[in-house]
Short mmCIF file of C-alpha atoms and ligand atoms in Angstrom, two decimals:
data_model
loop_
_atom_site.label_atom_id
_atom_site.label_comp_id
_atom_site.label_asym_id
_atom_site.label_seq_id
_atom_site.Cartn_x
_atom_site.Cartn_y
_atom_site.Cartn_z
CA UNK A 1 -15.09 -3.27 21.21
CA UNK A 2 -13.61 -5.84 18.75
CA UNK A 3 -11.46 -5.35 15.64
CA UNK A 4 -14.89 -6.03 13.85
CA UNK A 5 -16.15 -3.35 15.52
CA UNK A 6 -13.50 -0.75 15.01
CA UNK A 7 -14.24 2.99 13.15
CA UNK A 8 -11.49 1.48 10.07
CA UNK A 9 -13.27 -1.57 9.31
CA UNK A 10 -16.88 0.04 9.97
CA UNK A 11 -15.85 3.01 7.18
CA UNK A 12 -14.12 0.16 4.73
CA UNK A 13 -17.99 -1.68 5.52
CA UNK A 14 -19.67 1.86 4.46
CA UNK A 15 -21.44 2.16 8.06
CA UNK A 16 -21.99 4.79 10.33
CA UNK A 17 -18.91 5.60 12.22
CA UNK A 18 -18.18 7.16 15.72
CA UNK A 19 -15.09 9.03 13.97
CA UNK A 20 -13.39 9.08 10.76
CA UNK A 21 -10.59 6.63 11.13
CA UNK A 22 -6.87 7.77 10.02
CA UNK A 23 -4.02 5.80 9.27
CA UNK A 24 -1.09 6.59 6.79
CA UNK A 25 0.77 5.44 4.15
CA UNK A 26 4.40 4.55 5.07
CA UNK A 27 3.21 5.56 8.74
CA UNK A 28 6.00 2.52 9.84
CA UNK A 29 9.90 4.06 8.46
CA UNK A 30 12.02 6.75 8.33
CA UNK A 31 9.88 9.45 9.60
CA UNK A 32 10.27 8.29 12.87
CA UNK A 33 13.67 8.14 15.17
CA UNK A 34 12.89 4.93 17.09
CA UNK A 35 12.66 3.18 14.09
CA UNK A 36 15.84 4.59 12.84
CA UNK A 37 17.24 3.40 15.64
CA UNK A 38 15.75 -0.23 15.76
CA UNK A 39 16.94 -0.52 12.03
CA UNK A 40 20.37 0.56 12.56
CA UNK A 41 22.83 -1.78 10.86
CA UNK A 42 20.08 -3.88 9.68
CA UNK A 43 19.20 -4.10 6.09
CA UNK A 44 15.80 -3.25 5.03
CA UNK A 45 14.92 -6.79 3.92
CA UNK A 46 16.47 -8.46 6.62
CA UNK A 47 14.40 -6.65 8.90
CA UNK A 48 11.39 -7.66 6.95
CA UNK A 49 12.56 -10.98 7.48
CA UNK A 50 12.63 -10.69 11.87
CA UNK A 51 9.37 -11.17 13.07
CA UNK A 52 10.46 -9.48 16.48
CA UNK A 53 11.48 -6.12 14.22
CA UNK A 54 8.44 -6.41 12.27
CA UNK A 55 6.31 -6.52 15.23
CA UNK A 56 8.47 -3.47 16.90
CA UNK A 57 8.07 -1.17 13.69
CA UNK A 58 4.66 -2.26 12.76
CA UNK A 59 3.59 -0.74 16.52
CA UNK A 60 5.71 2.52 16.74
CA UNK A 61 3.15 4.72 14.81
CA UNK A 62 0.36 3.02 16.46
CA UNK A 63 1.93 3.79 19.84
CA UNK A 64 3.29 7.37 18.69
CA UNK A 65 0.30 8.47 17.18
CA UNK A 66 -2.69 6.74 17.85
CA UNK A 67 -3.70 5.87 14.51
CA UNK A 68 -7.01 4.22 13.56
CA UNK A 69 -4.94 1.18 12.25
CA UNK A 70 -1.56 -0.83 11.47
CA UNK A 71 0.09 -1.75 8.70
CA UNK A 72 2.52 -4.63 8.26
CA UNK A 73 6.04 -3.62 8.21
CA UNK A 74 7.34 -5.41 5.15
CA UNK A 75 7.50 -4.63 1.01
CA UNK A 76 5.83 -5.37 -1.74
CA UNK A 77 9.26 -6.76 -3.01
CA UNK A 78 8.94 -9.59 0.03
CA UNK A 79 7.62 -12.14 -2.17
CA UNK A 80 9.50 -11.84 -5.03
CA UNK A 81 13.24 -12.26 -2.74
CA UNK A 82 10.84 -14.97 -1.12
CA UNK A 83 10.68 -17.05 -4.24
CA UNK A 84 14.26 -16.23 -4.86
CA UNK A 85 14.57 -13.23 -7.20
CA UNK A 86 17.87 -11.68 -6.69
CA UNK A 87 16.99 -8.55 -5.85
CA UNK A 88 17.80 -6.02 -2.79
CA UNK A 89 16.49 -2.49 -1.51
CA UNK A 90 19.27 -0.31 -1.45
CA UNK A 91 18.42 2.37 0.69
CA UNK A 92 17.77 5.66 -1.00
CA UNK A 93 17.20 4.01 -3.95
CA UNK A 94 14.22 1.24 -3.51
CA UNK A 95 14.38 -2.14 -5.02
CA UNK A 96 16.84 -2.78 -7.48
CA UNK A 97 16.76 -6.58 -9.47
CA UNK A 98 19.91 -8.07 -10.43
CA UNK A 99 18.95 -9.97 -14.05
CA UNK A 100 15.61 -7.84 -14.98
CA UNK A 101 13.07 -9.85 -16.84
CA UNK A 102 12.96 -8.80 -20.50
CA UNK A 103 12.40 -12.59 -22.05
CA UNK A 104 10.47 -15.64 -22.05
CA UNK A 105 13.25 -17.36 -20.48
CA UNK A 106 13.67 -14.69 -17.65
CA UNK A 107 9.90 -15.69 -16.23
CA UNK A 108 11.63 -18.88 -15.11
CA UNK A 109 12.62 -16.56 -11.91
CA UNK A 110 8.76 -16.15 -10.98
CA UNK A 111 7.64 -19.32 -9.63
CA UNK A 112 4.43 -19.69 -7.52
CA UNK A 113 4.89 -18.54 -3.96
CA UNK A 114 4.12 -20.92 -1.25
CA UNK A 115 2.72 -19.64 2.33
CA UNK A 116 5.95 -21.34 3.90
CA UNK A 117 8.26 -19.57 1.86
CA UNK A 118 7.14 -16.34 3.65
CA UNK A 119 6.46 -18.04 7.34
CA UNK A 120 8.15 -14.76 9.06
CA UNK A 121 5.41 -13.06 7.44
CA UNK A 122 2.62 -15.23 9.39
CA UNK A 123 4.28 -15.15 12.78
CA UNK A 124 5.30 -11.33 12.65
CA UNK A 125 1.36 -11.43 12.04
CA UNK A 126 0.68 -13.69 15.05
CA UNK A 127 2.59 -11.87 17.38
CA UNK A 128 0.80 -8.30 16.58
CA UNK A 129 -2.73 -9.35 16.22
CA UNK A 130 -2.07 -10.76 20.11
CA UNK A 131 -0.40 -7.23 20.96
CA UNK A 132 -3.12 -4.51 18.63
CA UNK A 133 -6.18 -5.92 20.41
CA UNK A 134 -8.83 -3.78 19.31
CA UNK A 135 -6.82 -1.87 16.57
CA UNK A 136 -6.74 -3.56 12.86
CA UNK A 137 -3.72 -4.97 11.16
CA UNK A 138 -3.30 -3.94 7.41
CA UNK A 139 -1.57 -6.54 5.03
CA UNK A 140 -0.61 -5.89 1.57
CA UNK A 141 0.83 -7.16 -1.70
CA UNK A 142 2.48 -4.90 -5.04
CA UNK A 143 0.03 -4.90 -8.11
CA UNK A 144 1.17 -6.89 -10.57
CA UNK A 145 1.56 -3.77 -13.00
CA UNK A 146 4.17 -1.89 -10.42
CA UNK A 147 6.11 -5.38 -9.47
CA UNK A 148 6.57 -5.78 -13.18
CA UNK A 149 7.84 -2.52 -13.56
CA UNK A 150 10.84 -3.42 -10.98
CA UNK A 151 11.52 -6.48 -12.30
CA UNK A 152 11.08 -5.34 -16.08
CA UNK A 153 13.14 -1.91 -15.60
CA UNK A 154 15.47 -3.78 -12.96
CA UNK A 155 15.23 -0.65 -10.47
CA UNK A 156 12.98 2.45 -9.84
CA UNK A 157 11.91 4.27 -13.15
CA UNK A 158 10.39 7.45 -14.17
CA UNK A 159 9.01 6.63 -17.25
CA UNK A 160 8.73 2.89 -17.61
CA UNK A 161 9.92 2.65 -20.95
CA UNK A 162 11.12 -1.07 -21.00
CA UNK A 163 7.94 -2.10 -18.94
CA UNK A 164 5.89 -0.43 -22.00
CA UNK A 165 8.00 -1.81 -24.74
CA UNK A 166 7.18 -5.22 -23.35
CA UNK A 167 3.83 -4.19 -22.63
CA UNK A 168 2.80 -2.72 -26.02
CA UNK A 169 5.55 -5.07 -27.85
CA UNK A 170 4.80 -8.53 -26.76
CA UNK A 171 1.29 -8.50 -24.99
CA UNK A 172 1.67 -12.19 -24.74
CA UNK A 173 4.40 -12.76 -22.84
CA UNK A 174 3.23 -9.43 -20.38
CA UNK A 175 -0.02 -11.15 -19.92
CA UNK A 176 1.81 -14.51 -19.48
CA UNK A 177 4.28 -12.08 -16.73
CA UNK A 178 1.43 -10.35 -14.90
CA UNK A 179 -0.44 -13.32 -14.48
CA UNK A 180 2.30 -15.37 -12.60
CA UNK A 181 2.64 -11.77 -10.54
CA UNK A 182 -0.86 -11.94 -9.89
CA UNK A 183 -0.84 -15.52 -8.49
CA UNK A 184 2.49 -14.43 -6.50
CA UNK A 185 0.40 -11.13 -5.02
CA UNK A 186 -2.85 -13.18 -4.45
CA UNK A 187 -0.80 -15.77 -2.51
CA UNK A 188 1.05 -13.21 -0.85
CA UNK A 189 -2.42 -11.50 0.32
CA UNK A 190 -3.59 -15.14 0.91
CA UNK A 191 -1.35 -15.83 3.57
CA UNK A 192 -1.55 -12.45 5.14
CA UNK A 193 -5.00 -13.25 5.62
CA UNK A 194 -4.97 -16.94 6.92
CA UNK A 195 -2.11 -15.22 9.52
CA UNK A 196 -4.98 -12.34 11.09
CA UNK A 197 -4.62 -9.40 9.35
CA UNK A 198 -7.76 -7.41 8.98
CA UNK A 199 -7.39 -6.08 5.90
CA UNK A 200 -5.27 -6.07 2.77
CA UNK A 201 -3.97 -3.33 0.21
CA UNK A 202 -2.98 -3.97 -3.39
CA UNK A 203 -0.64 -1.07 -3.92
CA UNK A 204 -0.32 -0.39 -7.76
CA UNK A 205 1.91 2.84 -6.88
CA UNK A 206 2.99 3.51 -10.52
CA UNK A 207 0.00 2.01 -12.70
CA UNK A 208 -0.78 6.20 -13.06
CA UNK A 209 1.34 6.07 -15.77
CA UNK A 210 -0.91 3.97 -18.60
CA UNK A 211 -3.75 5.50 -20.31
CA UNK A 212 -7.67 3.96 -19.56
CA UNK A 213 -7.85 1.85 -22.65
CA UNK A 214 -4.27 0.32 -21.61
CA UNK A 215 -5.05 -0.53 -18.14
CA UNK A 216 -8.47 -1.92 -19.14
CA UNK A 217 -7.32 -4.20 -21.62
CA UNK A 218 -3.56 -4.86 -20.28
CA UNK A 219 -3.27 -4.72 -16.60
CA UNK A 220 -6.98 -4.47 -15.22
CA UNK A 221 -7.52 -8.88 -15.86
CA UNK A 222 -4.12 -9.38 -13.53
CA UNK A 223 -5.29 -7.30 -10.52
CA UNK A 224 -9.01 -8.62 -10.92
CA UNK A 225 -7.52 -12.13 -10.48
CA UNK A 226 -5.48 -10.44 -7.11
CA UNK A 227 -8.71 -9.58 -5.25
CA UNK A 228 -10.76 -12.17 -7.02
CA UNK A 229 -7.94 -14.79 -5.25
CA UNK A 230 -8.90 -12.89 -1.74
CA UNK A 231 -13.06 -12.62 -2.20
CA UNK A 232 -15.51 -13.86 0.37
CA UNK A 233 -12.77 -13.82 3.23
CA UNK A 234 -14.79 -11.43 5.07
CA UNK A 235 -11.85 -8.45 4.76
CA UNK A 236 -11.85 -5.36 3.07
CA UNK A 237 -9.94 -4.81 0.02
CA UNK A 238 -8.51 -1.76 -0.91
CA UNK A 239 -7.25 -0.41 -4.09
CA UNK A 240 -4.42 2.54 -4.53
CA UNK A 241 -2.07 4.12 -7.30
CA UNK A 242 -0.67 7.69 -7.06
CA UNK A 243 -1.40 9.85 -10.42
CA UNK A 244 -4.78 7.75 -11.03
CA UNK A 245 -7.59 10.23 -11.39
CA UNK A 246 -8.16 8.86 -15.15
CA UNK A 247 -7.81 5.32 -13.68
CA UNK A 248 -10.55 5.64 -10.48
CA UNK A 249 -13.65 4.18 -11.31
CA UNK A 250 -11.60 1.09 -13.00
CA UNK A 251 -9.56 0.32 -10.18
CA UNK A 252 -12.61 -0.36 -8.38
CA UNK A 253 -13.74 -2.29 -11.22
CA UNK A 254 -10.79 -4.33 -10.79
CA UNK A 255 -12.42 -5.50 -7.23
CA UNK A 256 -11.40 -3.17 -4.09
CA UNK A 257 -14.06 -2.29 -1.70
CA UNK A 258 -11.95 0.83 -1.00
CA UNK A 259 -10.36 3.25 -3.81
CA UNK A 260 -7.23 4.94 -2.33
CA UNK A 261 -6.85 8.30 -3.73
CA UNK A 262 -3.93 10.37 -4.22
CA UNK A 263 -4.27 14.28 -3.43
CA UNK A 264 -4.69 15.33 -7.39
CA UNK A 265 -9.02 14.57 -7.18
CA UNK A 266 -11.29 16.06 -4.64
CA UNK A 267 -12.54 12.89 -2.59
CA UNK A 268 -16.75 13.95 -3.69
CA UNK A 269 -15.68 13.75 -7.68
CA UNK A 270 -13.50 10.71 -6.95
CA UNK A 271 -16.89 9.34 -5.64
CA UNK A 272 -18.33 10.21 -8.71
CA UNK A 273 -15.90 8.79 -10.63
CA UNK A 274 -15.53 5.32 -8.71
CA UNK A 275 -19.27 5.16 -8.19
CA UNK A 276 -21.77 4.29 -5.23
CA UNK A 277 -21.26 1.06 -3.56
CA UNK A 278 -17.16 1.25 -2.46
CA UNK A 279 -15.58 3.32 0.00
CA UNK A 280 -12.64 5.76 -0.55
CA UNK A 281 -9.37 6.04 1.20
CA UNK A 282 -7.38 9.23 1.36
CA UNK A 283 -6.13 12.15 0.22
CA UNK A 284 -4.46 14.63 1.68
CA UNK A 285 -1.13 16.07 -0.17
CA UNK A 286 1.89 14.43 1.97
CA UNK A 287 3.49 17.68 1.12
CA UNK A 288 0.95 19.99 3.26
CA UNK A 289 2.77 18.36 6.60
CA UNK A 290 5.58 20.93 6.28
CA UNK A 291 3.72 23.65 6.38
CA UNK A 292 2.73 25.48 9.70
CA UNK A 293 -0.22 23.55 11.79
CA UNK A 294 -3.14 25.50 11.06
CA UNK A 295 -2.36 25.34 7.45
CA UNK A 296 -2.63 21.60 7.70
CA UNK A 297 -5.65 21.30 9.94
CA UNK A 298 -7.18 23.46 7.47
CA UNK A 299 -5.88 21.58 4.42
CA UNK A 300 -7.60 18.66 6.37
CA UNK A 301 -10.48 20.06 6.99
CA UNK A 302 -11.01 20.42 3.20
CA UNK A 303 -10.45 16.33 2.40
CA UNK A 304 -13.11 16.19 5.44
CA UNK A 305 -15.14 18.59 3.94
CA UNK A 306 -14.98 17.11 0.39
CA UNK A 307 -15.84 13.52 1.84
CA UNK A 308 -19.00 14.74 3.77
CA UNK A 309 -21.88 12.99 3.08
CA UNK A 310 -20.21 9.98 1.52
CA UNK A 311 -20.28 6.90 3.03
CA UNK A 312 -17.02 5.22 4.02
CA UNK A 313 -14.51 7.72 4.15
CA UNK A 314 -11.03 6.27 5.45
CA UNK A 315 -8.58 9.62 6.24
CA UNK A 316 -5.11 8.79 4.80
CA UNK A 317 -2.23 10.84 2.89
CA UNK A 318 -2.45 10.80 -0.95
CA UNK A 319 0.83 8.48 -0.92
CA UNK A 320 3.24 7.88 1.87
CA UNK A 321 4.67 9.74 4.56
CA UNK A 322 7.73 11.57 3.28
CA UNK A 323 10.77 10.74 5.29
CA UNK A 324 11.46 14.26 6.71
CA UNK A 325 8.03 14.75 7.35
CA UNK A 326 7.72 16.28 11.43
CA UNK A 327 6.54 13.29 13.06
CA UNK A 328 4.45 15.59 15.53
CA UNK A 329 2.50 17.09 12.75
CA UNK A 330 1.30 13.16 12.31
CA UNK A 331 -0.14 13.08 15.89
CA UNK A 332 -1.13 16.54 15.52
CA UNK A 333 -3.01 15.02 12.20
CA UNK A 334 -4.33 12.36 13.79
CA UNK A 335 -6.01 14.00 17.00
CA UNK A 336 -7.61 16.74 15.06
CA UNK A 337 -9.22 14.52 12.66
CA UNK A 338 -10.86 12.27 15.22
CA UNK A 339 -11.65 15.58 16.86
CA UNK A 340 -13.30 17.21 13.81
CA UNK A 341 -15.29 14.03 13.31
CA UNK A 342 -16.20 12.78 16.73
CA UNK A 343 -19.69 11.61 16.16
C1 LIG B 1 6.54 1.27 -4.50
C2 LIG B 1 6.63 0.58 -3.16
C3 LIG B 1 7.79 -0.03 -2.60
N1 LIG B 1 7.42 -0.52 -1.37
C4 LIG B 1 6.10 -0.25 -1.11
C5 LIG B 1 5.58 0.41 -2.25
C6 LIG B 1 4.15 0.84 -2.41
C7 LIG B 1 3.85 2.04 -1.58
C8 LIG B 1 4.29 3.35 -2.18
O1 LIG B 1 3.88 3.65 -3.30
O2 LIG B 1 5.01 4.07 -1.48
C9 LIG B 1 5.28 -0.65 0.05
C10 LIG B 1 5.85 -0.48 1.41
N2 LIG B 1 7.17 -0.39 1.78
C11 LIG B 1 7.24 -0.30 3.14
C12 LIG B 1 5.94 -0.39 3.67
C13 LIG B 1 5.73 -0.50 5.15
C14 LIG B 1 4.49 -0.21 5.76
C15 LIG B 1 4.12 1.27 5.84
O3 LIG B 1 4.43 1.90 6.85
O4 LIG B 1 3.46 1.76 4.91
C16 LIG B 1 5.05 -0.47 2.59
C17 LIG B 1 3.53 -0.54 2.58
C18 LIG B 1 8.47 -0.18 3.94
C19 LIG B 1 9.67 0.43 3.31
N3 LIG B 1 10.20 0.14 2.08
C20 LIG B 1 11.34 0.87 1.90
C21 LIG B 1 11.59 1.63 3.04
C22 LIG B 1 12.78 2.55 3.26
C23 LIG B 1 13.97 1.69 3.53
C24 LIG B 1 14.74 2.10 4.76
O5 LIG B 1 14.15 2.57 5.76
O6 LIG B 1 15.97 1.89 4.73
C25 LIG B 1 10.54 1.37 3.95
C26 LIG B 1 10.37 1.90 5.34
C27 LIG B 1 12.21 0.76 0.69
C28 LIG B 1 11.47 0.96 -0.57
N4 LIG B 1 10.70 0.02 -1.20
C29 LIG B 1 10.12 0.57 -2.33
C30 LIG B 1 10.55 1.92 -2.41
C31 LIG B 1 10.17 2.89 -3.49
C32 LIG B 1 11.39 2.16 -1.30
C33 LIG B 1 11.99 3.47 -0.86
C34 LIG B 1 13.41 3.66 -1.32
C35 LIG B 1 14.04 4.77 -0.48
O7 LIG B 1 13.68 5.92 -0.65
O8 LIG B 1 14.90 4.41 0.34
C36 LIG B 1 9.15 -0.15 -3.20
#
């Protein structure tokens, strides 16, 4: 066996597969005590910042639960602090921006993001491709669309108004402001790879909330140039927002190979929507994991069910693991899945 070879990377490929691989969303956090414990009195990005604490929590769930794959510990807000945004995670909360970007002059805080301004990145990448072995290492980048919606709102937002304002207001200085996030995200994702990881995820977590025509014609050219910047390099790309079901067949338009999918869309009419040649990624409702175990083997037995017959099917949680969530009923999860599906 060789990462190559492995069940994740055979189902991102679209080839037969000896079980259907599972990994989750926000598998590496608060869910789990030891990495409670291993962040205590650290701050989030500082952590992301150690190479020896990004190798630690990047392995916990693979040791815990025997997952079909890793996924860096770090956030999609690593590249921005990288280039010097004043920004911080404050916990509870999520990122938060000091001077949000609302101008022409504000863009002067987004310059182009060298690979040695995120070198902690590429040897916390060294270190766990030399300790996974046969299991693949996940990288990852924020769409342009969702870091602009930090940077434009300056925090977390439930309806995105200033993003839109700017968005439907000014459409020249958004494209001019996606585009240098889309260089930022495709360097970002460039590094990742030139460091070992396997493969990389563009997580456009809030992009559910523009309508078709918008994303087409206002978002869709800024995450094409993402995965156009990371083509040919032999790894999978994989595409995911949460409340996309309108949005599926042009996020793979965009250029994944994989369409994440949140829980809202059966996985065979998300097939129909995102069309033959990619693979899909998902969807089970993170929610179902506090119900009682048979309820959630059966809950997964219906995503299962739903993806039969399709071609590259990658198991994974419709968005990420909710910090409460019973990390048993993860490994729990996990075994019946590769039990299910044992080929
Ligand atoms: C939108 C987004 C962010 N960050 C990320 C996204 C896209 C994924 C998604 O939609 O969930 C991506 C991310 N953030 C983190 C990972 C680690 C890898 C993994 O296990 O998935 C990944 C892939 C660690 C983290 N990133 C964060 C934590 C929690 C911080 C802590 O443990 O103190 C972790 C483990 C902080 C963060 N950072 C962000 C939020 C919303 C939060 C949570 C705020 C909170 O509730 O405390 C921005």
């Amino acid at each position: 066996m060789t990462v190559t070879d492995s069940a994740f990377l055979k189902a991102c490929r679209r080839e037969p597969v000896p079980h259907t691989p599972v990994w989750f969303m926000r598998q590496a956090g608060r869910s789990l005590p030891e990495y409670r414990k291993v962040r205590e009195g650290i701050a989030m990005l500082d952590s992301c910042m150690r190479p020896d604490l990004v190798t630690e929590i990047t392995l916990q769930p693979v040791r815990r639960h025997g997952v079909d794959a890793a996924i860096l510990f770090s956030d999609i807000v690593v590249p921005l602090k990288a280039i010097g945004v004043d920004l911080d995670i404050k916990p509870g909360v999520g990122p938060v921006v000091a001077r949000p970007i609302r101008s022409r002059a504000d863009l002067d805080q987004l310059r182009p993001l060298e690979p040695d301004d995120v070198r902690y990145v590429a040897e916390a990448i060294g270190l766990l491709t030399a300790e996974l072995g046969d299991t693949p290492l996940i990288g990852f980048a924020g769409a342009p669309f969702t870091l602009a919606s930090y940077l434009v709102e300056g925090g977390p937002s439930r309806n995105h108004e200033h993003t839109k304002a700017l968005m439907y207001g000014d459409p020249e200085l958004w494209a001019e402001l996606l585009d240098r996030l889309a260089g930022i995200a495709g360097a970002f994702l460039g590094a990742q790879i030139d460091a070992g990881v396997s493969a990389v995820q563009l997580f456009d977590s809030w992009v559910g909330a523009l309508a078709p025509a918008d994303y087409r014609a206002s978002v869709l050219p800024a995450s094409a140039k993402v995965f156009e910047a990371v083509a040919g390099r032999g790894v999978p790309r994989i595409h995911f927002g949460v409340g996309t079901g309108e949005l599926l067949g042009l996020l793979g338009e965009a250029g994944a190979d994989v369409v994440g999918v949140d829980w809202r869309v059966p996985l065979a009419e998300a097939a129909r929507r995102v069309g033959p040649d990619k693979a899909l990624q998902g969807n089970l409702d993170p929610a179902v994991l506090f119900a009682p175990p048979e309820v959630v083997a059966a809950q997964a037995d219906r995503v299962l069910d739903s993806a039969a017959g399709l071609p590259g099917h990658v198991f994974n949680l419709g968005h990420g693991v909710l910090p409460t969530t019973d990390p048993d009923a993860l490994t729990r999860l996990v075994a019946h899945v590769h039990e299910r599906t044992a080929r």
